[in-house]
Amino acid sequence: MLKGITVLQKRIFICGIVCALTLCGSLWLISDVALAMTTNSQAGNALNIVVSSTGCTPSSATKSPGQITLKVTNQTGEAGLAVQLYGSKGELIREAYIQQGATEWSETFDLLSGSYTLKAGHNPDWTCQITIQ
């Protein structure tokens, strides 16, 4: 492959390959660091809610505005569980269903300052009041 070219050209070619491989390795490292930072920032803005036969745990929570991942775990013993997120004016923001065989639902929302209510199932006690401030 390198026949017919000078020693200097071979060295330049090899240096180019080494530089390209080094750059790719650096980009992978940067990508991994950015992914770790994103994962850590999302973990700090996650709200894990467990719904059991006694209600939601926690029953209230306060978070900062921005990207918040709501994770709801169904421990009610019911085959499926409907989940609704309502805004401060009572408007339905999102409705989801944890189907039979599944135990969790999660979704990320961009929430502004205000009050939100997460309702699970048909039991009025299965709620979590979420304050964003």
Short mmCIF file of N, CA and C in Angstrom, two decimals:
data_model
loop_
_atom_site.label_atom_id
_atom_site.label_comp_id
_atom_site.label_asym_id
_atom_site.label_seq_id
_atom_site.Cartn_x
_atom_site.Cartn_y
_atom_site.Cartn_z
N MET A 1 0.81 -1.19 0.00
CA MET A 1 0.00 0.00 0.00
C MET A 1 0.86 1.25 0.00
N LEU A 2 2.02 1.21 0.64
CA LEU A 2 2.85 2.40 0.74
C LEU A 2 4.06 2.34 -0.20
N LYS A 3 4.04 1.46 -1.22
CA LYS A 3 5.16 1.36 -2.17
C LYS A 3 5.14 2.57 -3.09
N GLY A 4 6.30 3.02 -3.46
CA GLY A 4 6.41 4.11 -4.41
C GLY A 4 6.31 5.49 -3.79
N ILE A 5 6.33 5.57 -2.46
CA ILE A 5 6.32 6.89 -1.83
C ILE A 5 7.56 7.01 -0.95
N THR A 6 7.97 8.23 -0.68
CA THR A 6 9.20 8.47 0.05
C THR A 6 9.01 8.16 1.54
N VAL A 7 10.12 8.05 2.24
CA VAL A 7 10.10 7.80 3.68
C VAL A 7 9.38 8.94 4.40
N LEU A 8 9.62 10.16 3.96
CA LEU A 8 8.96 11.31 4.57
C LEU A 8 7.44 11.22 4.38
N GLN A 9 6.99 10.84 3.20
CA GLN A 9 5.56 10.70 2.94
C GLN A 9 4.95 9.60 3.82
N LYS A 10 5.72 8.50 4.00
CA LYS A 10 5.24 7.42 4.86
C LYS A 10 5.08 7.91 6.30
N ARG A 11 6.08 8.67 6.77
CA ARG A 11 6.01 9.19 8.15
C ARG A 11 4.83 10.15 8.32
N ILE A 12 4.61 10.99 7.33
CA ILE A 12 3.48 11.93 7.39
C ILE A 12 2.16 11.15 7.41
N PHE A 13 2.07 10.11 6.56
CA PHE A 13 0.87 9.28 6.51
C PHE A 13 0.62 8.61 7.86
N ILE A 14 1.65 8.03 8.45
CA ILE A 14 1.52 7.34 9.74
C ILE A 14 1.16 8.34 10.84
N CYS A 15 1.79 9.51 10.83
CA CYS A 15 1.46 10.55 11.83
C CYS A 15 0.00 10.98 11.69
N GLY A 16 -0.48 11.08 10.46
CA GLY A 16 -1.88 11.45 10.23
C GLY A 16 -2.83 10.42 10.81
N ILE A 17 -2.50 9.14 10.63
CA ILE A 17 -3.35 8.08 11.18
C ILE A 17 -3.33 8.12 12.70
N VAL A 18 -2.14 8.28 13.29
CA VAL A 18 -2.03 8.34 14.75
C VAL A 18 -2.82 9.53 15.29
N CYS A 19 -2.71 10.68 14.64
CA CYS A 19 -3.45 11.86 15.09
C CYS A 19 -4.96 11.63 14.98
N ALA A 20 -5.39 11.02 13.89
CA ALA A 20 -6.82 10.76 13.71
C ALA A 20 -7.33 9.82 14.79
N LEU A 21 -6.57 8.77 15.09
CA LEU A 21 -6.99 7.82 16.13
C LEU A 21 -7.01 8.49 17.50
N THR A 22 -6.03 9.33 17.77
CA THR A 22 -5.98 10.05 19.04
C THR A 22 -7.18 10.99 19.17
N LEU A 23 -7.50 11.69 18.08
CA LEU A 23 -8.64 12.61 18.09
C LEU A 23 -9.94 11.85 18.33
N CYS A 24 -10.10 10.71 17.67
CA CYS A 24 -11.32 9.91 17.86
C CYS A 24 -11.43 9.45 19.31
N GLY A 25 -10.32 9.02 19.89
CA GLY A 25 -10.33 8.60 21.29
C GLY A 25 -10.71 9.75 22.21
N SER A 26 -10.20 10.94 21.91
CA SER A 26 -10.54 12.11 22.72
C SER A 26 -12.01 12.46 22.58
N LEU A 27 -12.55 12.36 21.37
CA LEU A 27 -13.96 12.65 21.17
C LEU A 27 -14.83 11.65 21.91
N TRP A 28 -14.44 10.37 21.91
CA TRP A 28 -15.20 9.38 22.66
C TRP A 28 -15.18 9.70 24.14
N LEU A 29 -14.01 10.11 24.64
CA LEU A 29 -13.89 10.46 26.05
C LEU A 29 -14.78 11.66 26.38
N ILE A 30 -14.73 12.68 25.52
CA ILE A 30 -15.56 13.87 25.73
C ILE A 30 -17.04 13.47 25.70
N SER A 31 -17.41 12.61 24.76
CA SER A 31 -18.79 12.15 24.66
C SER A 31 -19.21 11.41 25.93
N ASP A 32 -18.33 10.55 26.46
CA ASP A 32 -18.65 9.81 27.68
C ASP A 32 -18.80 10.75 28.88
N VAL A 33 -17.94 11.77 28.97
CA VAL A 33 -18.03 12.73 30.06
C VAL A 33 -19.34 13.52 29.95
N ALA A 34 -19.70 13.95 28.74
CA ALA A 34 -20.95 14.69 28.55
C ALA A 34 -22.14 13.82 28.91
N LEU A 35 -22.11 12.54 28.54
CA LEU A 35 -23.19 11.62 28.88
C LEU A 35 -23.29 11.45 30.39
N ALA A 36 -22.16 11.32 31.06
CA ALA A 36 -22.18 11.18 32.52
C ALA A 36 -22.74 12.44 33.18
N MET A 37 -22.37 13.62 32.65
CA MET A 37 -22.90 14.86 33.22
C MET A 37 -24.39 14.95 33.01
N THR A 38 -24.89 14.56 31.84
CA THR A 38 -26.32 14.58 31.56
C THR A 38 -27.06 13.62 32.47
N THR A 39 -26.51 12.42 32.63
CA THR A 39 -27.14 11.42 33.49
C THR A 39 -27.18 11.92 34.93
N ASN A 40 -26.10 12.52 35.41
CA ASN A 40 -26.08 13.03 36.78
C ASN A 40 -27.06 14.17 36.96
N SER A 41 -27.16 15.06 35.97
CA SER A 41 -28.09 16.18 36.12
C SER A 41 -29.53 15.69 36.07
N GLN A 42 -29.81 14.67 35.27
CA GLN A 42 -31.16 14.12 35.24
C GLN A 42 -31.46 13.39 36.53
N ALA A 43 -30.46 12.71 37.09
CA ALA A 43 -30.69 11.99 38.34
C ALA A 43 -31.04 12.98 39.45
N GLY A 44 -30.43 14.18 39.45
CA GLY A 44 -30.72 15.18 40.46
C GLY A 44 -32.11 15.76 40.30
N ASN A 45 -32.68 15.69 39.12
CA ASN A 45 -34.01 16.23 38.87
C ASN A 45 -35.02 15.13 38.64
N ALA A 46 -34.77 13.96 39.19
CA ALA A 46 -35.73 12.86 39.08
C ALA A 46 -36.63 12.87 40.31
N LEU A 47 -37.86 12.50 40.10
CA LEU A 47 -38.80 12.36 41.21
C LEU A 47 -39.39 10.96 41.12
N ASN A 48 -39.00 10.10 42.05
CA ASN A 48 -39.47 8.73 42.09
C ASN A 48 -40.68 8.64 43.02
N ILE A 49 -41.78 8.17 42.47
CA ILE A 49 -43.03 8.06 43.24
C ILE A 49 -43.46 6.59 43.23
N VAL A 50 -43.68 6.05 44.41
CA VAL A 50 -44.16 4.68 44.54
C VAL A 50 -45.63 4.74 44.94
N VAL A 51 -46.46 4.05 44.16
CA VAL A 51 -47.89 3.98 44.47
C VAL A 51 -48.16 2.59 45.05
N SER A 52 -48.66 2.59 46.30
CA SER A 52 -49.02 1.33 46.96
C SER A 52 -50.48 1.41 47.39
N SER A 53 -50.94 0.40 48.07
CA SER A 53 -52.35 0.39 48.51
C SER A 53 -52.64 1.49 49.53
N THR A 54 -51.60 2.07 50.13
CA THR A 54 -51.79 3.14 51.11
C THR A 54 -51.64 4.54 50.51
N GLY A 55 -51.27 4.63 49.23
CA GLY A 55 -51.13 5.94 48.60
C GLY A 55 -49.78 6.12 47.94
N CYS A 56 -49.44 7.38 47.66
CA CYS A 56 -48.18 7.72 46.99
C CYS A 56 -47.11 8.07 48.01
N THR A 57 -45.92 7.60 47.75
CA THR A 57 -44.76 7.95 48.55
C THR A 57 -43.70 8.49 47.60
N PRO A 58 -43.32 9.76 47.73
CA PRO A 58 -43.81 10.73 48.69
C PRO A 58 -45.19 11.26 48.28
N SER A 59 -45.89 11.84 49.26
CA SER A 59 -47.19 12.43 48.95
C SER A 59 -47.06 13.88 48.50
N SER A 60 -45.86 14.45 48.71
CA SER A 60 -45.57 15.79 48.20
C SER A 60 -44.07 15.91 47.97
N ALA A 61 -43.71 16.80 47.05
CA ALA A 61 -42.29 17.00 46.73
C ALA A 61 -42.11 18.40 46.16
N THR A 62 -40.90 18.93 46.33
CA THR A 62 -40.55 20.23 45.78
C THR A 62 -39.31 20.07 44.93
N LYS A 63 -39.35 20.63 43.72
CA LYS A 63 -38.24 20.57 42.78
C LYS A 63 -38.00 21.94 42.18
N SER A 64 -36.84 22.11 41.58
CA SER A 64 -36.52 23.34 40.85
C SER A 64 -37.10 23.27 39.45
N PRO A 65 -37.40 24.43 38.85
CA PRO A 65 -37.93 24.43 37.48
C PRO A 65 -36.95 23.81 36.49
N GLY A 66 -37.47 23.25 35.42
CA GLY A 66 -36.64 22.68 34.37
C GLY A 66 -37.02 21.24 34.08
N GLN A 67 -36.07 20.52 33.52
CA GLN A 67 -36.28 19.12 33.13
C GLN A 67 -36.38 18.25 34.38
N ILE A 68 -37.51 17.59 34.52
CA ILE A 68 -37.75 16.72 35.67
C ILE A 68 -38.28 15.39 35.15
N THR A 69 -37.64 14.32 35.55
CA THR A 69 -38.09 13.00 35.16
C THR A 69 -38.96 12.43 36.27
N LEU A 70 -40.22 12.18 35.93
CA LEU A 70 -41.14 11.54 36.88
C LEU A 70 -41.09 10.04 36.63
N LYS A 71 -40.86 9.30 37.69
CA LYS A 71 -40.84 7.84 37.60
C LYS A 71 -41.86 7.32 38.61
N VAL A 72 -42.85 6.60 38.11
CA VAL A 72 -43.91 6.07 38.95
C VAL A 72 -43.80 4.55 38.96
N THR A 73 -43.77 3.98 40.16
CA THR A 73 -43.70 2.53 40.32
C THR A 73 -45.01 2.04 40.91
N ASN A 74 -45.61 1.05 40.25
CA ASN A 74 -46.88 0.49 40.68
C ASN A 74 -46.64 -0.67 41.65
N GLN A 75 -46.96 -0.43 42.93
CA GLN A 75 -46.91 -1.49 43.93
C GLN A 75 -48.28 -1.66 44.59
N THR A 76 -49.34 -1.36 43.83
CA THR A 76 -50.70 -1.43 44.36
C THR A 76 -51.24 -2.85 44.40
N GLY A 77 -50.67 -3.72 43.61
CA GLY A 77 -51.22 -5.06 43.47
C GLY A 77 -52.23 -5.15 42.35
N GLU A 78 -52.60 -4.01 41.78
CA GLU A 78 -53.53 -3.99 40.65
C GLU A 78 -52.77 -4.35 39.37
N ALA A 79 -53.48 -4.97 38.44
CA ALA A 79 -52.85 -5.42 37.20
C ALA A 79 -52.31 -4.25 36.38
N GLY A 80 -53.04 -3.15 36.33
CA GLY A 80 -52.62 -1.98 35.58
C GLY A 80 -52.92 -0.73 36.40
N LEU A 81 -52.32 0.38 36.00
CA LEU A 81 -52.51 1.60 36.78
C LEU A 81 -52.48 2.81 35.85
N ALA A 82 -53.54 3.60 35.89
CA ALA A 82 -53.59 4.86 35.14
C ALA A 82 -52.88 5.94 35.95
N VAL A 83 -52.14 6.80 35.25
CA VAL A 83 -51.39 7.88 35.90
C VAL A 83 -51.69 9.16 35.12
N GLN A 84 -52.03 10.24 35.85
CA GLN A 84 -52.28 11.53 35.22
C GLN A 84 -51.47 12.61 35.93
N LEU A 85 -50.94 13.53 35.13
CA LEU A 85 -50.26 14.70 35.66
C LEU A 85 -51.10 15.92 35.30
N TYR A 86 -51.48 16.69 36.34
CA TYR A 86 -52.31 17.89 36.16
C TYR A 86 -51.51 19.14 36.52
N GLY A 87 -51.80 20.23 35.81
CA GLY A 87 -51.18 21.51 36.10
C GLY A 87 -51.92 22.25 37.20
N SER A 88 -51.43 23.44 37.55
CA SER A 88 -51.99 24.21 38.65
C SER A 88 -53.44 24.66 38.42
N LYS A 89 -53.87 24.73 37.16
CA LYS A 89 -55.24 25.13 36.85
C LYS A 89 -56.14 23.93 36.62
N GLY A 90 -55.63 22.74 36.94
CA GLY A 90 -56.42 21.53 36.78
C GLY A 90 -56.39 20.92 35.39
N GLU A 91 -55.58 21.51 34.51
CA GLU A 91 -55.50 21.01 33.14
C GLU A 91 -54.66 19.73 33.08
N LEU A 92 -55.12 18.77 32.31
CA LEU A 92 -54.40 17.51 32.14
C LEU A 92 -53.18 17.74 31.26
N ILE A 93 -52.01 17.44 31.79
CA ILE A 93 -50.77 17.60 31.04
C ILE A 93 -50.41 16.30 30.33
N ARG A 94 -50.56 15.19 31.06
CA ARG A 94 -50.19 13.89 30.48
C ARG A 94 -50.96 12.79 31.18
N GLU A 95 -51.40 11.83 30.40
CA GLU A 95 -52.02 10.63 30.95
C GLU A 95 -51.28 9.44 30.39
N ALA A 96 -50.96 8.51 31.26
CA ALA A 96 -50.23 7.30 30.85
C ALA A 96 -50.85 6.11 31.58
N TYR A 97 -50.47 4.93 31.15
CA TYR A 97 -51.01 3.73 31.75
C TYR A 97 -49.89 2.72 31.94
N ILE A 98 -49.72 2.28 33.18
CA ILE A 98 -48.76 1.21 33.46
C ILE A 98 -49.51 -0.09 33.24
N GLN A 99 -49.17 -0.78 32.17
CA GLN A 99 -49.93 -1.96 31.77
C GLN A 99 -49.60 -3.17 32.62
N GLN A 100 -50.50 -4.13 32.57
CA GLN A 100 -50.29 -5.39 33.28
C GLN A 100 -48.96 -5.99 32.84
N GLY A 101 -48.19 -6.45 33.79
CA GLY A 101 -46.88 -7.02 33.51
C GLY A 101 -45.75 -6.00 33.65
N ALA A 102 -46.09 -4.72 33.58
CA ALA A 102 -45.08 -3.66 33.77
C ALA A 102 -45.26 -3.11 35.18
N THR A 103 -44.21 -2.56 35.73
CA THR A 103 -44.31 -2.00 37.08
C THR A 103 -43.97 -0.52 37.12
N GLU A 104 -43.42 0.02 36.02
CA GLU A 104 -42.96 1.42 36.06
C GLU A 104 -43.36 2.18 34.81
N TRP A 105 -43.45 3.48 35.00
CA TRP A 105 -43.60 4.44 33.91
C TRP A 105 -42.71 5.62 34.25
N SER A 106 -42.00 6.14 33.28
CA SER A 106 -41.23 7.36 33.51
C SER A 106 -41.24 8.21 32.25
N GLU A 107 -41.19 9.51 32.50
CA GLU A 107 -41.18 10.47 31.40
C GLU A 107 -40.57 11.76 31.92
N THR A 108 -39.87 12.47 31.05
CA THR A 108 -39.24 13.73 31.41
C THR A 108 -40.10 14.89 30.93
N PHE A 109 -40.31 15.84 31.82
CA PHE A 109 -41.12 17.02 31.53
C PHE A 109 -40.29 18.27 31.78
N ASP A 110 -40.59 19.32 31.06
CA ASP A 110 -39.99 20.63 31.31
C ASP A 110 -41.02 21.42 32.11
N LEU A 111 -40.86 21.43 33.42
CA LEU A 111 -41.87 22.03 34.30
C LEU A 111 -41.46 23.43 34.74
N LEU A 112 -42.39 24.35 34.63
CA LEU A 112 -42.20 25.73 35.08
C LEU A 112 -42.64 25.84 36.53
N SER A 113 -42.34 26.96 37.16
CA SER A 113 -42.77 27.19 38.55
C SER A 113 -44.27 27.06 38.64
N GLY A 114 -44.72 26.42 39.71
CA GLY A 114 -46.14 26.23 39.93
C GLY A 114 -46.43 24.96 40.70
N SER A 115 -47.70 24.63 40.79
CA SER A 115 -48.14 23.43 41.50
C SER A 115 -48.68 22.41 40.50
N TYR A 116 -48.33 21.17 40.72
CA TYR A 116 -48.77 20.08 39.86
C TYR A 116 -49.29 18.96 40.75
N THR A 117 -50.18 18.16 40.20
CA THR A 117 -50.71 17.02 40.94
C THR A 117 -50.57 15.78 40.08
N LEU A 118 -49.96 14.76 40.65
CA LEU A 118 -49.90 13.47 40.00
C LEU A 118 -50.95 12.58 40.65
N LYS A 119 -51.86 12.05 39.86
CA LYS A 119 -52.91 11.15 40.37
C LYS A 119 -52.67 9.77 39.78
N ALA A 120 -52.89 8.75 40.61
CA ALA A 120 -52.71 7.38 40.16
C ALA A 120 -53.96 6.58 40.49
N GLY A 121 -54.44 5.84 39.52
CA GLY A 121 -55.62 5.01 39.75
C GLY A 121 -56.86 5.83 40.02
N HIS A 122 -57.88 5.17 40.58
CA HIS A 122 -59.15 5.83 40.86
C HIS A 122 -59.31 6.20 42.33
N ASN A 123 -58.33 5.88 43.14
CA ASN A 123 -58.39 6.18 44.56
C ASN A 123 -57.97 7.64 44.77
N PRO A 124 -58.81 8.47 45.38
CA PRO A 124 -58.47 9.89 45.57
C PRO A 124 -57.26 10.10 46.50
N ASP A 125 -56.90 9.09 47.28
CA ASP A 125 -55.73 9.21 48.17
C ASP A 125 -54.41 8.95 47.44
N TRP A 126 -54.49 8.43 46.25
CA TRP A 126 -53.28 8.11 45.50
C TRP A 126 -52.83 9.31 44.69
N THR A 127 -52.35 10.35 45.39
CA THR A 127 -51.88 11.57 44.73
C THR A 127 -50.55 12.00 45.30
N CYS A 128 -49.83 12.77 44.51
CA CYS A 128 -48.58 13.41 44.94
C CYS A 128 -48.64 14.86 44.49
N GLN A 129 -48.54 15.79 45.46
CA GLN A 129 -48.52 17.22 45.14
C GLN A 129 -47.07 17.62 44.84
N ILE A 130 -46.85 18.19 43.67
CA ILE A 130 -45.51 18.55 43.23
C ILE A 130 -45.44 20.06 43.12
N THR A 131 -44.52 20.66 43.86
CA THR A 131 -44.31 22.11 43.81
C THR A 131 -43.01 22.38 43.08
N ILE A 132 -43.08 23.23 42.07
CA ILE A 132 -41.89 23.63 41.33
C ILE A 132 -41.61 25.08 41.68
N GLN A 133 -40.45 25.31 42.31
CA GLN A 133 -40.08 26.69 42.70
C GLN A 133 -38.59 26.90 42.63
#
